[in-house]
Backbone as a ProteinNet text record, in pm:
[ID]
protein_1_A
[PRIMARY]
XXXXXXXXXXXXXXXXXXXXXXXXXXXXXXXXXXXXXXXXXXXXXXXXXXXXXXXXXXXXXXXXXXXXXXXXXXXXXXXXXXXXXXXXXXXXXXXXXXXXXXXXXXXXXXXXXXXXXXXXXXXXXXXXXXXXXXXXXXXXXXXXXXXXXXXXXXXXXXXXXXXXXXXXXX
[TERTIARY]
-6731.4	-6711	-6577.5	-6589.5	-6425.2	-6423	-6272.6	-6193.4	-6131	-6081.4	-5941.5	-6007.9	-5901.7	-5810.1	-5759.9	-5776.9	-5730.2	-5684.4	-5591.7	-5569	-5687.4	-5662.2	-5716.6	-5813.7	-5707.4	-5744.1	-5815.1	-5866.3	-5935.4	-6080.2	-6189.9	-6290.6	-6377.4	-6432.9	-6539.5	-6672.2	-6747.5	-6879.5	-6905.6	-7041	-7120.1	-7150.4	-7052.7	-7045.7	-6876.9	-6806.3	-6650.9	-6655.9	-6570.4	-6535.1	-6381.7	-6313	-6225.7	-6132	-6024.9	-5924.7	-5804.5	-5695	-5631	-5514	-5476.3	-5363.4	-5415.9	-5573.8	-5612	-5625.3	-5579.7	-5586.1	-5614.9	-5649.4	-5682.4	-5537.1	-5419.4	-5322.5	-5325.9	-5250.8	-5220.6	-5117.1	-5012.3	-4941.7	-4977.5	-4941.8	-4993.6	-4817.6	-4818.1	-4692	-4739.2	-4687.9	-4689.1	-4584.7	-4634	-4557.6	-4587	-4542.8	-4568.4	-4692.6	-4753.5	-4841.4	-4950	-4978.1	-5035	-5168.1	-5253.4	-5361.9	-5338.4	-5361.5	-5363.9	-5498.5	-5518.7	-5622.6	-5635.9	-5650.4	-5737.1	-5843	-5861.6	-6004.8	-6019.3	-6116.9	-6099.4	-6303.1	-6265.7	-6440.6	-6458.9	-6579	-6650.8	-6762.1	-6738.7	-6869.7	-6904.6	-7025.2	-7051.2	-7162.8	-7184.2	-7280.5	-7434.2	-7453.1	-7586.7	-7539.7	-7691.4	-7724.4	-7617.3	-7590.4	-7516.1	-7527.4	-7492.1	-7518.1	-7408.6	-7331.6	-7227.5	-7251.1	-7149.6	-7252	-7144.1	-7042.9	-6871.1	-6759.8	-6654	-6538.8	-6458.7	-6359.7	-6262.9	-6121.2	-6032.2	-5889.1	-5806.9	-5719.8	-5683	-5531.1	-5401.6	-5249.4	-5222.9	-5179	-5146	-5000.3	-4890.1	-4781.4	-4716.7	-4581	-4513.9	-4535.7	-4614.3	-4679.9	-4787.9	-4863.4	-4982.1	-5113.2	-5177.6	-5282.9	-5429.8	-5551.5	-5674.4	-5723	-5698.2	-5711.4	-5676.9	-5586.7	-5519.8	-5591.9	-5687.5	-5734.8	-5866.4	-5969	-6064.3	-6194	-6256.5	-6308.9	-6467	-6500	-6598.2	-6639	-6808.9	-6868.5	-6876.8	-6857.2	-6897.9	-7042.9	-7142	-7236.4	-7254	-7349.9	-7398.8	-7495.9	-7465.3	-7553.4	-7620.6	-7754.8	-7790.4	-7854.4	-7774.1	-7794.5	-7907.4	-7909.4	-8022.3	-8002.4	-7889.6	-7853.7	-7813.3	-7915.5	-7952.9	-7847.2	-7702	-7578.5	-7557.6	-7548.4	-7445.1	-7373.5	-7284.8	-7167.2	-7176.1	-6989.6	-7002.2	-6950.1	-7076.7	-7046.7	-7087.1	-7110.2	-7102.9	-7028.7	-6977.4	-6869.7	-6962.2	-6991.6	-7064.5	-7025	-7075.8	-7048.5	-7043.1	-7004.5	-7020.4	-7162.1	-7228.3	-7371.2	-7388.6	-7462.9	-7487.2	-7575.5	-7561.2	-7574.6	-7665	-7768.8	-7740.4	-7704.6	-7629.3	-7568.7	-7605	-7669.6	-7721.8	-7629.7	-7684.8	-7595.6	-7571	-7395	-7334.4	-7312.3	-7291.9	-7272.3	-7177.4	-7041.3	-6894	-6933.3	-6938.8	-6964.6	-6802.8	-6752	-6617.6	-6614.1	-6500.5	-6501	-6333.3	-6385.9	-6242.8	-6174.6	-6043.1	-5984.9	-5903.1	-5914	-5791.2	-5729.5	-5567.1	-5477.9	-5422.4	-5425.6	-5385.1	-5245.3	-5139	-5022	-4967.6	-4921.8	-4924.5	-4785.6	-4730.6	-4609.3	-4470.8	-4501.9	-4408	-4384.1	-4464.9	-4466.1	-4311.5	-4234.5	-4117.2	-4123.9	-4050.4	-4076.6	-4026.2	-4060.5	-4044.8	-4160	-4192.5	-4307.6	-4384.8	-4510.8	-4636.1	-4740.4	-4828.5	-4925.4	-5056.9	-5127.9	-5287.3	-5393.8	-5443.9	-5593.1	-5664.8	-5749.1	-5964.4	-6005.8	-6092.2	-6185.6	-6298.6	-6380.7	-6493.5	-6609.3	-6686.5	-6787.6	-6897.3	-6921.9	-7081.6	-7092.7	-7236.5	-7361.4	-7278.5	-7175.8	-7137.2	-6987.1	-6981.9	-6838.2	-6737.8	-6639.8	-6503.2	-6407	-6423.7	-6313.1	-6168.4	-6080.7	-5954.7	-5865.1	-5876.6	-5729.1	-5648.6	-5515.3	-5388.5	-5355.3	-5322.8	-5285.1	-5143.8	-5029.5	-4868.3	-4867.6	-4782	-4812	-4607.6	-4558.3	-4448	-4459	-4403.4	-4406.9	-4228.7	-4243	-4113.7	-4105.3	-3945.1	-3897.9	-3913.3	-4009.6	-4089.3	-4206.2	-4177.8	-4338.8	-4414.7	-4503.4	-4584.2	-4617.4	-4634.5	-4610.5	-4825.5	-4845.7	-5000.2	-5009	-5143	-5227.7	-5188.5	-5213.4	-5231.5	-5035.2	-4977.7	-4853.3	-4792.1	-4839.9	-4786.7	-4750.6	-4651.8	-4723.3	-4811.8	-4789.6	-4858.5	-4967.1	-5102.3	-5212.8	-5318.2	-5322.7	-5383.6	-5490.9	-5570.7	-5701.2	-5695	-5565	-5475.1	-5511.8	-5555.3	-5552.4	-5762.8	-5826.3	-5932.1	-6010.6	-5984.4	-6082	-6111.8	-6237.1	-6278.8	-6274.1	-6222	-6301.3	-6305.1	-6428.1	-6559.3	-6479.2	-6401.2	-6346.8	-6207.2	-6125.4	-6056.9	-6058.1	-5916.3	-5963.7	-5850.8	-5796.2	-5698.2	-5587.2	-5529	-5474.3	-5464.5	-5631.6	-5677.5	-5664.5	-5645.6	-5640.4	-5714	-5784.9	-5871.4	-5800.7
3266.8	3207.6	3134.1	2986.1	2932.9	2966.7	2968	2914.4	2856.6	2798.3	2704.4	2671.6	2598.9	2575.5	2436.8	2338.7	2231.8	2188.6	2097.1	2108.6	2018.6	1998.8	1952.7	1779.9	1706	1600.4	1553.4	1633.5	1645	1662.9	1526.7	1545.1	1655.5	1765.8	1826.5	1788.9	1728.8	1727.3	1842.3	1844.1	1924.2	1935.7	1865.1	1854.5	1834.5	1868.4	1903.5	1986.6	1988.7	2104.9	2087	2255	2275.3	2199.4	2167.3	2021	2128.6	2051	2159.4	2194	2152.8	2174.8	2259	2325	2414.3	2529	2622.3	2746.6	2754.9	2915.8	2984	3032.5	2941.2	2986.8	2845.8	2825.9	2693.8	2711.2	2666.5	2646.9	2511.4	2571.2	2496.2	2471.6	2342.4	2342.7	2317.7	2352.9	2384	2422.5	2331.5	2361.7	2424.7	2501.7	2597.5	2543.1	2611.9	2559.3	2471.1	2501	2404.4	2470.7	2398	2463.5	2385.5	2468.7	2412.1	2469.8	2359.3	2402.4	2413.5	2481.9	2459.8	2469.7	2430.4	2498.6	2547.8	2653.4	2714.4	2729.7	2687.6	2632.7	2746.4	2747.8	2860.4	2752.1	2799.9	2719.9	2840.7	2855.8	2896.1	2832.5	2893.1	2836.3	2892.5	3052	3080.7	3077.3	3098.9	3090.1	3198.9	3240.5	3341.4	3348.7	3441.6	3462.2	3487.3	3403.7	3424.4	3530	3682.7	3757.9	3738.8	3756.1	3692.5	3656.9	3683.2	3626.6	3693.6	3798.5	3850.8	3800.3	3836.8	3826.4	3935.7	3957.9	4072.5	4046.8	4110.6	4130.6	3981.7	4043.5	3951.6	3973.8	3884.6	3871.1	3772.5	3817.5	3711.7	3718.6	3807.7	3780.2	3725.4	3729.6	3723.4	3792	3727.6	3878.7	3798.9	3892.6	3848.8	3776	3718.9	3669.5	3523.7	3508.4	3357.6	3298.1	3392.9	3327.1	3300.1	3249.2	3149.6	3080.2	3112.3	3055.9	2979.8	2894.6	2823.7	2737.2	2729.7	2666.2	2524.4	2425.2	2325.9	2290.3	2213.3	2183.2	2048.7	2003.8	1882.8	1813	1693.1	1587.9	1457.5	1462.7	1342.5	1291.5	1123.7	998	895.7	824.5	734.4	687.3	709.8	699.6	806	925.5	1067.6	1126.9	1093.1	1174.9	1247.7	1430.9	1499.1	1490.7	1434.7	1447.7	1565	1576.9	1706.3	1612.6	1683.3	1613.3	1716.6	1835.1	1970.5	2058.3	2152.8	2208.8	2372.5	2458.6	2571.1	2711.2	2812.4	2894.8	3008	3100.9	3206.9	3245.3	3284	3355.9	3364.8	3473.1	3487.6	3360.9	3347	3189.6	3204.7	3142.2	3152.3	3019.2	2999.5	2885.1	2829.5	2750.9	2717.5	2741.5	2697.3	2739.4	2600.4	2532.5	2432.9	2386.7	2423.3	2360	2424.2	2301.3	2347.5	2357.2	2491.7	2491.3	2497.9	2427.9	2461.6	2539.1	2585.7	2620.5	2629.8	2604.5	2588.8	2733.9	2714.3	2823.9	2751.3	2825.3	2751.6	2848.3	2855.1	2912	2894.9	2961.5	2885.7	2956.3	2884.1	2922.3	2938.6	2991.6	3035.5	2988.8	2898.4	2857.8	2964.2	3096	3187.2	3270.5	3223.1	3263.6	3232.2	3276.3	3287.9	3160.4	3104	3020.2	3057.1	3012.1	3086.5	3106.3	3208.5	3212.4	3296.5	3313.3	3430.2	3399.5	3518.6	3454.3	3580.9	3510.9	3588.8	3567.5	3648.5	3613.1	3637.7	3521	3532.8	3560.6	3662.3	3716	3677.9	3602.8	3607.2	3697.2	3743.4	3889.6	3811	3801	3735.6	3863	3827	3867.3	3936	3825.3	3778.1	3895.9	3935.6	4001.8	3945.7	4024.1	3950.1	3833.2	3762	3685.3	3635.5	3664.1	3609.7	3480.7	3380.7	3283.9	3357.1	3285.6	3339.8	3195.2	3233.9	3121.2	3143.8	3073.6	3067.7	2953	2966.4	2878.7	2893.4	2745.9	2750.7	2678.1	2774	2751	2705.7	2568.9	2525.1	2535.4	2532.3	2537.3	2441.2	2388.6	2271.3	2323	2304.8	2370	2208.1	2217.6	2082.9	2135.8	2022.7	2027.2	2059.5	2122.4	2120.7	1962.7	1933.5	1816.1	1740.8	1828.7	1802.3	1690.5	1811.8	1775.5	1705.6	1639.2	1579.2	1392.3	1302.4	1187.8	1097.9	1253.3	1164.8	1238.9	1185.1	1285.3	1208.9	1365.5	1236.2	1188.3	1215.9	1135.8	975.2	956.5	782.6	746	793.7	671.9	705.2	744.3	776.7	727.6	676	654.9	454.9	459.7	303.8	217.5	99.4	-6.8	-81.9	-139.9	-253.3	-364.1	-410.2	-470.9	-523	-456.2	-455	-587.7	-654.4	-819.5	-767.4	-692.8	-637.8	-752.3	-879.8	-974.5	-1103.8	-1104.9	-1254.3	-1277.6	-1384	-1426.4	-1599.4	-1587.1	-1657.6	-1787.4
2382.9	2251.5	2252.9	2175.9	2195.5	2050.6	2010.4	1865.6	1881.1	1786.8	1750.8	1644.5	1597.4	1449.4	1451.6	1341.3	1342.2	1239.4	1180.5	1068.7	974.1	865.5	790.5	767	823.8	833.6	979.1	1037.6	1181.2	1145.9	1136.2	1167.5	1249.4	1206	1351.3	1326.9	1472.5	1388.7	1496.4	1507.2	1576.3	1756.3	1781.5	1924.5	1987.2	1867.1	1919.3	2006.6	2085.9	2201.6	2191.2	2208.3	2224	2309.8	2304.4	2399	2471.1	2579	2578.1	2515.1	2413.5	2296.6	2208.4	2199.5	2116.4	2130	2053.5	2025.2	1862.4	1884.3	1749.4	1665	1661.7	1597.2	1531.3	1386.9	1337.9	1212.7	1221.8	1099.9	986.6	908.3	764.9	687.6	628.3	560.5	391.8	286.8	146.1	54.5	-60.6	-179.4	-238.1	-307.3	-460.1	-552.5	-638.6	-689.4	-642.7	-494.2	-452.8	-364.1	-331	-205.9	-111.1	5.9	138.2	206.6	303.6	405.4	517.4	612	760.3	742.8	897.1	984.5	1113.2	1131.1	1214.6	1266.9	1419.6	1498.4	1568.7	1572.4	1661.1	1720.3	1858.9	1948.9	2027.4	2065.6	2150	2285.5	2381.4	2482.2	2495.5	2396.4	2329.4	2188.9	2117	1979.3	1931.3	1833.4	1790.8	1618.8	1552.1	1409.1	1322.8	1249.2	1175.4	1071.6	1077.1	984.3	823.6	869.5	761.1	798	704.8	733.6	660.8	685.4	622.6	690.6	573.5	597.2	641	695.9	763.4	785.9	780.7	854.5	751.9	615.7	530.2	474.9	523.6	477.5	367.8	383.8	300.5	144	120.8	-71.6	-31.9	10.4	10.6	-13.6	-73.2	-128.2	-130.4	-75.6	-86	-158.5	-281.2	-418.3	-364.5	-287.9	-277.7	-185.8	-54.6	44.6	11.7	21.7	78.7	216.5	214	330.6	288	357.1	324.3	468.8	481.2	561.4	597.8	695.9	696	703.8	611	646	659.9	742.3	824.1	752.4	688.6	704.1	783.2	778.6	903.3	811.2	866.7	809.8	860.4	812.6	877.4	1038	1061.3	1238.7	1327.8	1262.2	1324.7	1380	1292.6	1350.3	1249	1280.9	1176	1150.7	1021.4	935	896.2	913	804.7	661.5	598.3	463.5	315.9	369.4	246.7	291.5	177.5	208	157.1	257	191.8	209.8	43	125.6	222.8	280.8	394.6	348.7	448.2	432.1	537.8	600.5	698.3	793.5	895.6	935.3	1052.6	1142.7	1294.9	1329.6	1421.1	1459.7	1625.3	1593.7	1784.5	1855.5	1973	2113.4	2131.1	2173.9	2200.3	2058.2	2001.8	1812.9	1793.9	1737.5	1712	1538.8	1493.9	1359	1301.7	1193.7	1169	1018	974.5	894.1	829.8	659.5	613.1	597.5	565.2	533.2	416.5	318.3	171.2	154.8	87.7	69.6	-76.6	-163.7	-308.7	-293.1	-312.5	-365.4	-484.3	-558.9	-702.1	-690.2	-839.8	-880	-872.7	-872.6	-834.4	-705.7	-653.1	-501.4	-423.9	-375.8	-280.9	-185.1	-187.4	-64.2	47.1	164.3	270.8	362.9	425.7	567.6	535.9	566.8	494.5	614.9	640.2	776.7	731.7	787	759.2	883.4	908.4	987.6	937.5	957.1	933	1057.4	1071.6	1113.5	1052.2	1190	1178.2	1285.3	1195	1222.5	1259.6	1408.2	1457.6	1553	1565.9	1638.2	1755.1	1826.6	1985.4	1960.3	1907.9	1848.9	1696.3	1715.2	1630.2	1687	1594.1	1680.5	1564.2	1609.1	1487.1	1504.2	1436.5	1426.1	1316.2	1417.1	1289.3	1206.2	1098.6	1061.7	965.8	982.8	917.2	846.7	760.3	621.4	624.5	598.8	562	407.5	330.7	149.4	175.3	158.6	99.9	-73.9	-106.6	-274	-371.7	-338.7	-437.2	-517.8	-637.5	-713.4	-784.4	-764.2	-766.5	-909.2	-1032.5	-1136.4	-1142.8	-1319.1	-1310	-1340.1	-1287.7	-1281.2	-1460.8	-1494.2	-1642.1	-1720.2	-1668.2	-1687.8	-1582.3	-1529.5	-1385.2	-1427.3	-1382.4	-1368.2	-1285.3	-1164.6	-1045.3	-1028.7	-979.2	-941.1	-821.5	-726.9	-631.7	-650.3	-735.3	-740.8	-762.8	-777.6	-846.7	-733.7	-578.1	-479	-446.6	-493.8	-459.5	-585.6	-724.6	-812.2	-764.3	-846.7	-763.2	-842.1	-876.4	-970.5	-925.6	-945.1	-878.4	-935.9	-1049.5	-1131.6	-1033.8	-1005.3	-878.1	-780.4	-811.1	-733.2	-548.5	-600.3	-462	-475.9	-573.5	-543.9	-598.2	-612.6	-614.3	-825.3	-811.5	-930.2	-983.1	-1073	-1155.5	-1224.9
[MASK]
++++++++++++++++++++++++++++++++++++++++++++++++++++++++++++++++++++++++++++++++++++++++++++++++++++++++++++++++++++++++++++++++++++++++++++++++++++++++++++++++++++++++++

């Protein structure tokens, strides 16, 4: 069985394989009030059965309540490639043999949380055994304001209008 861990903005589809800069350890950096994410892949070379995913050796202020885990699921498009393009969650799974299934891990940080260093492992419970990534989270002394009361929000770079000339003028 491989693991590793990648951060967030790292595509996996279904035919990732482990590289050699990977391991099952990954630090995460964060503000207060904020969520963060990894992920963490399981491949194997037979079929195998994801049965869960617990958290386990939780520091820093950290508590079960804050952690998270959720499935990647695969969509195929009209050019018969899986995207991961649903986000699902834990259930017991079987997962082919040679299929890098990934999976998120979220971290909610609460506005009073300490800043400073905190670390946790997920364990995941298959068929094939246990297997654990660690994952360390550095909480810097910034508390990110709520959405509500904020002036900035990131959805400001992700909403669309068709209306939208990028420039051009009439």
């Amino acid at each position: 069985m491989e693991l590793f861990c990648k951060n967030s903005e790292v595509t996996i589809l279904p035919n990732a394989r482990m590289d050699r800069t990977d391991c099952a350890v990954l630090t995460l950096h964060t503000a207060k009030n904020a969520t963060v994410r990894g992920q963490a892949v399981l491949r194997h070379v037979v079929p195998f059965t994801l049965e869960s995913v617990s958290f386990t050796e939780l520091t820093g202020g950290l508590c079960p309540e804050m952690l998270s885990a959720a499935m990647q699921g695969y969509l195929i498009y009209n050019d018969s490639v899986p995207y991961p393009d649903q986000v699902l969650p834990i259930t017991k799974t079987d997962i082919p043999a040679n299929r890098a299934q990934a999976f998120w891990i979220s971290v909610r940080i609460p506005a009073v949380m300490p800043a400073g260093r905190a670390s946790f492992s997920a364990v995941f419970h298959t068929s094939a055994g246990d297997y654990t990534a660690r994952f360390f989270l550095h909480i810097y002394d910034v508390t990110l304001p709520e959405p509500k009361d904020g002036a900035f929000a990131h959805e400001y770079f992700y909403s669309y209008d068709p209306t939208h000339t990028f420039g051009e003028t009439y």
